[in-house]
XYZ file of C-alpha atoms in Angstrom:
701
model
C 0.000 0.000 0.000
C 1.136 3.485 -0.734
C 1.818 5.593 2.318
C -0.674 8.353 3.038
C 1.828 10.629 4.845
C 5.070 11.928 3.441
C 7.850 9.409 4.033
C 11.109 10.331 5.798
C 14.649 9.127 5.273
C 14.259 6.074 7.509
C 11.016 4.860 5.928
C 12.358 5.270 2.379
C 15.603 3.412 3.103
C 13.846 0.634 4.995
C 11.636 0.111 1.948
C 14.699 0.016 -0.321
C 16.522 -2.367 2.041
C 13.952 -5.099 1.468
C 15.298 -5.523 -2.078
C 18.940 -4.596 -1.476
C 19.973 -6.723 1.516
C 22.913 -8.151 -0.419
C 24.276 -4.620 -0.976
C 24.852 -3.612 2.630
C 28.327 -2.980 4.013
C 30.124 -2.428 7.314
C 33.196 -0.225 7.455
C 36.171 -2.447 8.210
C 38.269 0.218 9.883
C 41.301 -0.185 7.627
C 43.304 2.600 5.961
C 41.736 1.839 2.569
C 38.271 2.862 3.764
C 36.958 -0.424 2.470
C 33.732 -2.084 3.566
C 32.952 -5.658 4.452
C 29.953 -6.734 2.412
C 27.614 -9.719 2.295
C 29.117 -13.200 2.018
C 32.599 -11.913 2.956
C 32.908 -9.543 -0.032
C 34.795 -6.229 0.171
C 34.069 -2.957 -1.670
C 34.831 0.755 -1.681
C 32.469 3.723 -2.011
C 32.694 5.235 -5.484
C 34.880 8.429 -5.300
C 32.140 10.489 -6.921
C 29.660 9.688 -4.180
C 28.645 12.346 -1.647
C 29.457 9.859 1.156
C 32.959 9.077 -0.104
C 34.716 11.382 2.352
C 32.236 10.832 5.206
C 32.659 7.044 5.258
C 29.667 6.152 7.515
C 29.781 2.918 9.536
C 26.875 1.184 7.729
C 25.905 1.783 4.109
C 23.528 0.415 1.475
C 24.305 0.661 -2.295
C 21.925 0.704 -5.258
C 24.520 -1.256 -7.241
C 27.968 -2.803 -6.870
C 30.140 -2.301 -9.974
C 33.462 -3.988 -10.458
C 36.116 -2.132 -12.471
C 39.687 -2.082 -11.162
C 38.037 -2.652 -7.790
C 34.541 -3.372 -6.538
C 32.752 -0.036 -6.046
C 29.397 0.814 -4.482
C 27.386 3.403 -6.411
C 24.351 5.401 -5.281
C 25.124 4.890 -1.619
C 22.966 5.670 1.435
C 23.599 5.598 5.171
C 21.659 2.942 7.114
C 21.498 1.569 10.648
C 21.889 -2.109 11.677
C 18.530 -2.149 13.512
C 16.792 -1.119 10.243
C 18.447 -4.063 8.532
C 17.381 -6.441 11.308
C 13.774 -5.224 11.166
C 13.377 -5.961 7.441
C 15.643 -8.986 6.953
C 13.105 -11.424 8.426
C 13.974 -15.115 8.130
C 17.382 -14.331 6.596
C 18.660 -13.199 10.010
C 20.727 -15.684 12.021
C 20.828 -15.466 15.825
C 23.220 -17.123 18.271
C 23.386 -17.038 22.096
C 26.287 -17.113 24.527
C 26.983 -17.005 28.264
C 23.605 -17.912 29.712
C 23.562 -16.845 33.380
C 21.264 -16.242 36.343
C 20.220 -12.626 36.999
C 19.116 -12.284 40.620
C 17.851 -8.707 40.275
C 15.637 -9.503 37.265
C 14.691 -12.951 38.538
C 15.416 -14.557 35.174
C 18.092 -16.333 33.143
C 19.873 -13.918 30.825
C 22.197 -14.409 27.866
C 23.974 -12.428 25.156
C 22.514 -12.524 21.623
C 24.518 -12.101 18.421
C 22.615 -11.162 15.221
C 24.168 -11.736 11.746
C 23.063 -11.380 8.133
C 25.006 -12.931 5.264
C 28.064 -13.151 7.557
C 27.831 -9.514 8.711
C 27.396 -8.967 12.469
C 24.505 -6.571 12.986
C 24.264 -6.832 16.819
C 27.444 -8.246 18.433
C 26.265 -8.547 22.086
C 22.721 -7.858 23.242
C 21.232 -8.876 26.624
C 18.146 -11.037 26.241
C 15.855 -13.195 28.384
C 17.122 -16.699 27.740
C 14.176 -18.548 29.295
C 11.781 -18.517 26.303
C 14.708 -19.216 23.942
C 15.907 -22.395 25.676
C 13.485 -23.322 28.498
C 15.248 -26.574 29.376
C 18.713 -25.082 29.815
C 17.278 -21.992 31.517
C 15.481 -24.183 34.066
C 18.723 -25.993 34.898
C 20.544 -22.673 35.354
C 17.709 -21.363 37.545
C 17.815 -24.376 39.865
C 21.598 -24.646 39.996
C 22.476 -20.994 40.526
C 19.386 -19.497 42.165
C 18.392 -22.360 44.458
C 21.487 -24.514 44.924
C 23.962 -21.628 45.185
C 21.401 -19.560 47.165
C 21.527 -16.516 44.867
C 17.809 -15.975 45.250
C 15.319 -13.714 47.025
C 11.865 -14.861 48.080
C 9.637 -14.698 51.141
C 8.565 -18.298 50.736
C 8.881 -20.227 54.054
C 10.810 -23.087 52.461
C 13.622 -20.738 51.454
C 14.235 -19.409 54.970
C 14.037 -22.958 56.360
C 16.483 -24.411 53.825
C 18.916 -21.538 54.172
C 18.984 -21.864 57.971
C 19.516 -25.621 57.600
C 22.449 -25.059 55.238
C 23.921 -22.480 57.625
C 23.588 -25.008 60.440
C 25.491 -27.643 58.441
C 28.123 -25.013 57.628
C 28.452 -24.268 61.360
C 28.971 -28.002 61.992
C 31.803 -27.998 59.458
C 33.378 -24.948 61.097
C 33.210 -26.627 64.513
C 34.478 -30.017 63.344
C 37.114 -28.337 61.132
C 35.995 -30.437 58.156
C 34.710 -29.673 54.669
C 33.018 -32.983 53.949
C 29.801 -32.907 55.984
C 27.601 -31.157 53.418
C 26.484 -33.253 50.436
C 27.641 -32.334 46.929
C 25.825 -29.538 45.101
C 24.610 -32.144 42.608
C 22.599 -33.860 45.367
C 20.904 -30.572 46.264
C 20.254 -29.935 42.559
C 18.605 -33.320 42.169
C 16.423 -32.614 45.224
C 14.944 -29.518 43.560
C 14.955 -31.061 40.070
C 12.632 -33.871 41.210
C 10.097 -31.466 42.689
C 10.052 -28.497 40.309
C 8.158 -29.141 37.028
C 9.364 -28.416 33.502
C 9.010 -24.879 32.184
C 9.929 -23.107 35.442
C 12.937 -20.908 34.832
C 12.239 -17.503 36.426
C 11.238 -16.050 39.815
C 7.689 -15.000 38.777
C 6.984 -18.433 37.265
C 8.449 -20.205 40.294
C 6.466 -18.235 42.861
C 3.221 -18.644 40.900
C 3.744 -22.417 40.721
C 4.851 -22.607 44.378
C 1.736 -20.854 45.687
C -0.460 -23.355 43.910
C 1.685 -26.408 44.793
C 2.078 -25.603 48.494
C -1.648 -25.099 48.940
C -1.873 -28.896 48.662
C 1.557 -29.854 50.039
C 2.848 -27.121 52.364
C 6.363 -28.513 52.865
C 7.019 -29.655 49.333
C 10.479 -27.992 49.191
C 11.382 -28.119 52.903
C 14.683 -29.982 53.230
C 15.552 -32.259 56.135
C 18.938 -32.514 57.835
C 19.455 -35.993 56.409
C 19.004 -34.523 52.902
C 22.077 -32.332 53.455
C 24.396 -34.436 55.625
C 26.476 -37.254 54.252
C 25.551 -40.696 55.536
C 28.483 -40.935 57.939
C 28.124 -39.351 61.375
C 29.405 -35.795 61.689
C 30.724 -36.344 65.232
C 29.696 -32.800 66.190
C 27.535 -32.411 69.295
C 26.353 -29.422 71.283
C 28.233 -30.795 74.282
C 31.525 -30.944 72.377
C 31.053 -27.674 70.495
C 28.684 -25.429 72.497
C 27.282 -22.281 70.911
C 27.778 -20.283 74.115
C 30.149 -20.130 77.082
C 28.616 -19.704 80.513
C 30.450 -17.023 82.486
C 28.899 -16.078 85.829
C 25.461 -17.026 84.527
C 25.912 -15.118 81.244
C 25.683 -17.062 77.986
C 28.311 -15.435 75.751
C 28.255 -16.528 72.070
C 31.030 -18.680 70.601
C 31.822 -18.372 66.891
C 33.698 -21.137 65.051
C 35.709 -20.547 61.886
C 37.670 -23.030 59.823
C 40.213 -21.385 57.545
C 43.824 -22.393 58.294
C 46.181 -19.439 58.169
C 43.416 -16.872 58.594
C 43.460 -14.721 61.743
C 39.853 -15.749 62.512
C 40.663 -19.465 62.385
C 39.514 -21.315 65.521
C 36.920 -20.429 68.163
C 36.084 -16.839 69.120
C 34.296 -15.679 72.259
C 32.046 -12.656 71.734
C 32.610 -10.411 74.758
C 30.733 -7.142 75.406
C 33.208 -4.554 76.616
C 31.168 -3.918 79.741
C 31.773 -7.450 81.090
C 35.279 -8.190 79.837
C 36.626 -8.068 83.406
C 34.367 -10.989 84.312
C 36.050 -13.367 81.856
C 38.385 -15.775 83.729
C 41.512 -16.309 81.677
C 41.992 -19.787 83.140
C 38.527 -20.895 81.963
C 39.305 -19.851 78.396
C 42.478 -21.960 78.343
C 40.232 -25.054 78.323
C 38.658 -23.927 75.009
C 35.670 -26.210 74.283
C 35.471 -29.996 74.865
C 35.690 -30.739 71.135
C 39.079 -28.979 70.807
C 40.510 -29.810 74.231
C 42.052 -33.128 73.160
C 43.957 -31.500 70.288
C 45.179 -28.738 72.615
C 46.374 -31.175 75.278
C 48.187 -33.296 72.669
C 49.848 -30.166 71.242
C 50.894 -29.028 74.724
C 52.465 -32.372 75.630
C 54.278 -32.495 72.290
C 55.650 -29.005 72.970
C 57.659 -30.313 75.950
C 61.409 -30.889 75.598
C 62.347 -34.405 74.521
C 63.762 -35.405 77.927
C 60.329 -34.747 79.488
C 58.156 -35.740 76.528
C 59.495 -39.282 76.398
C 57.815 -39.957 79.760
C 54.414 -39.475 78.103
C 54.538 -41.771 75.064
C 52.245 -42.451 73.286
C 51.094 -38.829 73.645
C 47.442 -39.346 72.494
C 46.908 -42.049 75.137
C 48.255 -39.835 77.920
C 46.181 -36.935 76.626
C 43.005 -39.054 76.722
C 43.772 -40.243 80.255
C 44.412 -36.691 81.463
C 41.205 -35.348 79.911
C 39.235 -38.143 81.529
C 40.713 -37.339 84.960
C 40.738 -33.527 84.809
C 37.709 -31.327 85.459
C 37.642 -28.000 83.548
C 37.343 -25.054 85.876
C 39.085 -21.926 87.120
C 42.428 -23.730 87.459
C 44.740 -22.996 84.479
C 44.939 -25.912 82.029
C 48.741 -26.116 82.202
C 48.650 -26.330 85.993
C 45.979 -29.052 85.954
C 47.848 -30.938 83.214
C 51.163 -30.730 85.089
C 49.566 -32.062 88.269
C 47.810 -34.915 86.462
C 50.905 -36.005 84.514
C 52.960 -35.944 87.714
C 50.295 -38.029 89.450
C 50.365 -40.562 86.590
C 54.126 -40.788 86.033
C 55.866 -38.987 88.898
C 57.539 -36.639 86.395
C 57.646 -32.995 87.506
C 57.195 -30.468 84.699
C 58.579 -26.962 85.344
C 56.312 -24.131 84.243
C 58.834 -22.798 81.715
C 59.053 -26.225 80.012
C 55.684 -25.702 78.293
C 56.277 -24.169 74.858
C 53.007 -22.323 74.259
C 54.273 -20.838 70.985
C 54.433 -24.370 69.538
C 50.669 -24.843 69.985
C 48.728 -24.113 66.735
C 46.964 -20.748 66.774
C 43.520 -22.244 66.253
C 43.909 -24.045 69.598
C 43.930 -20.742 71.491
C 40.745 -18.909 72.405
C 40.194 -15.731 70.424
C 38.247 -12.763 71.791
C 36.032 -10.290 69.950
C 35.289 -7.241 72.108
C 31.906 -5.679 71.330
C 30.986 -2.043 71.930
C 27.688 -0.810 73.335
C 26.193 -0.879 69.817
C 27.121 -4.553 69.380
C 29.858 -3.851 66.835
C 33.382 -5.196 67.116
C 35.882 -2.714 68.576
C 38.859 -5.031 69.119
C 39.964 -8.601 68.501
C 42.846 -10.671 69.751
C 44.046 -13.661 71.769
C 45.712 -11.796 74.635
C 42.857 -11.420 77.134
C 45.054 -9.622 79.667
C 45.937 -6.794 77.275
C 42.313 -6.527 76.105
C 41.177 -6.220 79.724
C 43.759 -3.550 80.388
C 42.685 -1.534 77.360
C 38.916 -1.997 77.434
C 38.129 -3.109 80.998
C 37.827 0.454 82.322
C 35.428 3.054 81.002
C 37.477 6.002 82.253
C 41.197 6.613 82.545
C 42.380 5.651 86.023
C 39.302 3.516 86.735
C 39.780 -0.156 87.583
C 36.246 -1.157 86.600
C 33.588 -0.613 83.965
C 30.138 0.667 84.902
C 27.061 -0.720 83.126
C 24.701 2.189 82.483
C 20.907 2.409 82.162
C 20.079 -0.562 84.366
C 17.368 1.236 86.333
C 18.953 1.106 89.787
C 21.680 3.761 89.454
C 21.606 6.642 91.912
C 23.831 9.544 92.919
C 24.231 11.827 95.903
C 23.426 9.202 98.580
C 24.403 10.374 102.088
C 22.583 7.758 104.171
C 21.382 4.178 103.710
C 17.900 5.252 102.555
C 17.152 2.162 100.448
C 16.190 -1.338 101.491
C 18.713 -3.707 99.895
C 21.664 -3.712 97.512
C 21.121 -6.732 95.205
C 24.026 -9.116 94.688
C 23.585 -9.080 90.904
C 21.235 -7.896 88.162
C 20.576 -9.075 84.600
C 20.908 -6.639 81.717
C 20.186 -7.301 78.048
C 22.501 -5.830 75.429
C 21.260 -6.822 72.000
C 20.835 -10.591 71.995
C 23.223 -11.145 74.934
C 22.095 -11.288 78.547
C 24.751 -9.726 80.749
C 25.237 -9.966 84.489
C 26.031 -6.811 86.433
C 27.013 -6.366 90.061
C 25.572 -3.390 91.982
C 28.084 -1.520 94.135
C 28.206 1.478 96.460
C 30.886 3.756 95.004
C 32.574 6.359 97.204
C 32.249 9.811 95.597
C 33.935 11.767 98.415
C 31.072 13.669 100.065
C 28.438 11.124 99.017
C 27.948 7.639 97.588
C 26.469 6.452 94.287
C 24.906 3.147 93.267
C 26.473 1.811 90.092
C 26.276 -1.557 88.356
C 29.829 -2.801 87.781
C 31.308 -5.347 85.425
C 32.543 -7.938 87.927
C 31.824 -9.146 91.440
C 35.438 -8.544 92.424
C 35.198 -4.875 91.434
C 31.778 -4.516 93.075
C 33.013 -5.916 96.407
C 36.078 -3.681 96.380
C 34.133 -0.507 95.529
C 31.311 -1.366 97.965
C 33.861 -1.723 100.754
C 34.851 1.911 100.226
C 31.256 3.036 99.641
C 29.977 1.398 102.838
C 32.857 2.953 104.758
C 31.856 6.384 103.414
C 28.206 5.867 104.410
C 29.305 4.825 107.907
C 31.419 7.948 108.254
C 28.585 10.164 106.994
C 26.159 8.523 109.413
C 28.640 8.923 112.304
C 29.818 12.434 111.507
C 29.969 13.464 115.191
C 31.922 10.338 116.154
C 34.344 10.915 113.273
C 35.090 14.435 114.481
C 35.783 13.106 117.986
C 37.978 10.347 116.560
C 40.135 12.811 114.612
C 40.607 15.055 117.669
C 41.788 12.109 119.793
C 44.160 10.198 117.504
C 47.294 9.197 119.444
C 50.574 10.949 118.542
C 49.199 12.183 115.224
C 51.757 15.000 114.906
C 54.629 12.592 115.458
C 53.131 10.236 112.882
C 52.904 13.056 110.337
C 56.611 13.812 110.716
C 57.619 10.153 110.372
C 55.220 9.543 107.462
C 56.598 12.531 105.570
C 59.892 10.653 105.095
C 58.222 7.622 103.499
C 58.869 7.150 99.738
C 56.179 7.172 97.052
C 54.311 3.945 96.287
C 56.085 1.371 94.077
C 55.141 1.436 90.404
C 51.924 -0.413 89.626
C 50.200 0.164 92.988
C 47.039 2.239 92.534
C 46.020 4.386 95.491
C 42.845 6.387 96.112
C 42.101 9.465 98.154
C 44.554 11.729 99.969
C 48.033 10.480 100.847
C 47.653 11.794 104.395
C 48.424 9.728 107.501
C 45.385 11.043 109.424
C 43.002 10.216 106.572
C 44.509 6.745 106.077
C 44.447 6.040 109.796
C 40.765 6.994 110.124
C 39.876 4.767 107.127
C 41.749 1.866 108.707
C 40.063 2.366 112.090
C 36.572 2.469 110.527
C 37.374 -0.728 108.600
C 38.623 -2.429 111.754
C 35.552 -1.425 113.731
C 32.684 -1.984 111.291
C 33.794 -3.954 108.190
C 36.744 -6.328 108.522
C 36.108 -9.956 109.562
C 32.342 -9.391 109.428
C 29.600 -10.251 106.867
C 29.228 -7.792 103.986
C 26.520 -5.186 104.608
C 23.819 -5.439 101.926
C 20.635 -4.223 103.657
C 19.513 -1.173 105.601
C 18.701 -3.309 108.628
C 22.171 -4.885 108.702
C 23.737 -1.435 108.266
C 21.889 -0.039 111.269
C 22.580 -3.157 113.352
C 26.302 -2.943 112.568
C 26.467 0.676 113.727
C 24.572 -0.124 116.918
C 26.705 -3.191 117.695
C 30.154 -1.790 116.855
C 29.948 1.930 117.576
C 31.153 1.475 121.144
C 34.357 -0.235 119.975
C 35.453 2.681 117.792
C 37.928 4.290 120.232
C 39.274 0.901 121.361
C 40.180 0.056 117.765
C 41.475 3.599 117.307
C 43.960 3.193 120.164
C 45.067 -0.291 119.028
C 45.505 0.764 115.392
C 47.273 4.024 116.275
C 49.668 2.143 118.559
C 50.412 -0.360 115.751
C 51.072 2.389 113.197
C 53.296 4.292 115.648
C 55.313 1.115 116.236
C 55.582 0.481 112.472
C 56.796 3.986 111.643
C 59.244 4.071 114.583
C 60.704 0.709 113.500
C 60.789 1.986 109.922
C 62.823 5.045 110.931
C 65.176 2.855 112.986
C 65.835 0.544 110.016
C 66.411 3.533 107.714
C 68.965 4.902 110.165
C 70.803 1.556 110.440
C 70.908 1.252 106.623
C 72.396 4.724 106.280
C 75.170 3.672 108.687
C 75.945 0.400 106.832
C 78.635 1.772 104.525
C 81.015 -1.201 104.124
C 81.602 -1.796 100.433
C 81.055 -5.588 100.608
C 77.648 -5.080 102.241
C 76.228 -3.078 99.319
C 74.209 -5.953 97.808
C 72.657 -6.726 101.182
C 71.908 -3.042 101.830
C 70.302 -2.693 98.380
C 68.194 -5.807 99.043
C 67.034 -4.406 102.409
C 66.214 -0.983 100.902
C 64.103 -2.632 98.222
C 62.262 -4.695 100.855
C 61.714 -1.606 103.027
C 60.292 0.454 100.144
C 57.840 -2.338 99.324
C 56.589 -2.427 102.915
C 56.324 1.239 103.881
C 55.415 4.002 101.431
C 52.900 6.805 101.178
C 49.561 5.027 101.024
C 50.670 1.678 102.505
C 47.923 1.733 105.156
C 45.141 1.739 102.567
C 46.846 -0.836 100.344
C 47.975 -3.402 102.947
C 45.400 -5.861 104.379
C 45.245 -5.558 108.160
C 46.054 -9.245 108.736
C 49.450 -8.568 107.116
C 49.882 -5.062 108.529
C 49.951 -6.408 112.086
C 53.066 -8.450 111.161
C 54.973 -5.326 110.022
C 56.734 -4.802 113.395
C 58.146 -8.336 113.158
C 59.235 -7.825 109.524
C 61.002 -4.572 110.450
C 62.647 -6.139 113.538
C 63.885 -8.968 111.313
C 65.450 -6.398 108.980
C 67.141 -4.649 111.927
C 68.538 -7.966 113.230
C 69.798 -8.827 109.766
C 71.763 -5.560 109.664
C 73.183 -6.218 113.136
C 74.367 -9.707 112.106
C 76.274 -8.422 109.069
C 79.311 -7.506 111.175
C 79.983 -11.123 112.205
C 77.898 -13.273 109.809
C 78.103 -11.622 106.396
C 79.072 -14.854 104.517
C 76.009 -16.581 105.945
C 73.801 -13.645 104.839
C 75.222 -13.875 101.329
C 74.543 -17.610 101.236
C 70.919 -17.146 102.309
C 70.423 -14.379 99.745
C 71.527 -16.843 97.085
C 68.960 -19.381 98.303
C 66.023 -17.135 97.543
C 67.455 -14.915 94.774
C 66.072 -16.901 91.818
C 62.655 -17.358 93.408
C 62.446 -13.683 94.348
C 63.465 -12.584 90.851
C 60.814 -14.832 89.306
C 58.161 -13.444 91.647
C 59.088 -9.839 90.792
C 58.738 -10.541 87.052
C 55.373 -12.244 87.502
C 54.118 -9.525 89.861
C 55.075 -6.847 87.348
C 53.151 -8.613 84.564
C 50.045 -8.798 86.783
C 50.372 -5.179 87.933
C 50.380 -4.027 84.301
C 46.852 -5.357 83.910
C 45.670 -2.943 86.600
C 44.207 -5.789 88.636
C 45.422 -7.688 91.669
C 45.692 -11.435 91.847
C 45.189 -13.290 95.130
C 47.796 -15.884 94.119
C 50.415 -13.159 93.679
C 49.450 -11.575 97.008
C 49.774 -14.914 98.802
C 53.281 -15.473 97.423
C 54.236 -11.873 98.221
C 53.519 -12.271 101.927
C 54.988 -15.773 101.995
C 58.216 -14.222 100.680
C 58.211 -11.788 103.598
C 57.864 -14.728 105.974
C 60.690 -16.496 104.129
C 62.946 -13.482 104.763
C 62.170 -13.705 108.493
C 62.777 -17.464 108.468
C 66.136 -17.128 106.702
C 67.588 -14.010 108.330
C 65.954 -13.774 111.782
C 64.746 -17.228 112.720
C 64.427 -16.327 116.418
C 61.457 -14.039 115.598
C 59.386 -16.966 114.310
C 57.032 -16.953 111.331
C 53.292 -16.597 110.918
C 53.320 -20.028 109.266
C 56.145 -22.491 108.470
C 57.882 -21.536 105.243
C 61.020 -22.549 103.381
C 62.358 -22.154 99.854
C 61.209 -25.663 98.893
C 57.809 -25.245 100.506
C 57.349 -21.899 98.782
C 58.328 -23.363 95.416
C 55.782 -26.142 95.950
C 53.054 -23.633 96.801
C 54.098 -21.579 93.771
C 53.508 -24.637 91.586
C 50.157 -25.393 93.250
C 48.959 -21.874 92.459
C 49.968 -22.222 88.796
C 52.515 -19.427 88.918
């Protein structure tokens, strides 16, 4: 039919193309400006043509004339899509790279369109499903469903994905990659249930709605569909998902990727409770990894010790069966058990911890208040030091917004201070410990990160409340302290506290003495005050003993400082050159006993032995004139042990926390000095170098 409207360039050339498809050409890009024509022919545009100099990419010629060369005459510019639209059945199409497109929910491919050997469309994205339904269905199942590159709200999908994640977690725990069935098995599962002709998300969901109305769990996988027939050997008991710390269930994350820093088991620890994590407990890892760790530890021993425990796996199994995981360090428990089994003593420094594979050490992920990771590592001590305090100088972390915090308390105007409270941070239930914190002129209720910190802070807070409640008695006490002026003069000559000892409050002898007297009268050797009734009863029962304790404590402190000054004077007079090592040893001992703040840092049960320690030092100086060789010999007996204790004490002090094991050894060393250098003064309990070394081993130090 003739067109009714005036035709444009495109319409005219499309009409001409229907009869001139063999005369199209594509510029080849060469220097000759030649064109690639149909059936692999080549031609040039006739020089007289208006398009000769323009050389368009696609052309159509009215005629091709061959003279010296093949020339195209009466040439017009065309587009490849015009050619495609009129070429009809002469067009050839091919498809490459079929692939799943998650965003579109379909299988895509790249189409290539050619005519007489000329490429009209080199690479066009198309929906491959209608083109090859069978192959598209296979791609849909394999990549969307098997490889989980799929989005749908269908219940089966969430169920299957969670089941696959569970199997993956079993592999991470068992450190194996052979628990999950092959992808082909999963493919066959879906292939049996999904009918032919389903190759896109819309088709799948339409079919699924209809199919599940009759069979709701048609595509719900079972665990046996995904696990290989053999047993996985992974149980909740062997590989728990959480670690119970003081009633808190902290998540454990397993990762299996040798060489990666995340390889092994990681404990998720909120920053606010990091001080509650016992390092010894974490050394036991989880039951499923304990055997490997014990074997690695035994194999790390030097050959002369290791040969006593052959075959190593058998000894490891026997030890694990006999040992009970707990707060005792694994190495200490293992040493004791091996000695019990074989009689072989294993020194602490014989264990080569660096030889144990990294994945057999607990890893820690410290979480901030928003639940995001703020630090990771395997050194719990350094993590505690860095993140265990919320403010610089603080030795604890306060858990905020628990509902029981208060400030400005000047009397016990509440019923009871709970022992602990539960707080939820995200998905983790934390345990906090309420404490009375001394704020100087008042007390606050805060929830702290560990029971140890809460007890320590509450001690000071209760003392402050007692002093506020007994303001009149405190004024009388201060006015009647024995020899306070003399004490001030003697105390002024005391050195500063040794490095690592944290002191609170004023370094003033009167203030320290009053604190000590209040502790002696109302707090020490008595049940912890937790209720208003007990607080009032304690005041009523002990108030009358205040001045008695004041006189006893003042007398003790006067005796200590007088003995201290006497020892200092004797040391200044000991100038013989061969005594210098002994004098230096005595000065170091003296500075560790008496310093500014020693009254608030030294437990009273040890403070009352100070006069004996100082007398022992004085006697030791007196004996130097006639028994120096014997003094040198005794110094040698304890030198190595004392040096080892100093190094261990320093490492513990750096964490900002005290350790009862270190404190026990510290005071035992003082008793050892008395036993070695002034035996006539007696000791608080029998002690010798061998006995102390044995106790050292028992404490795991």
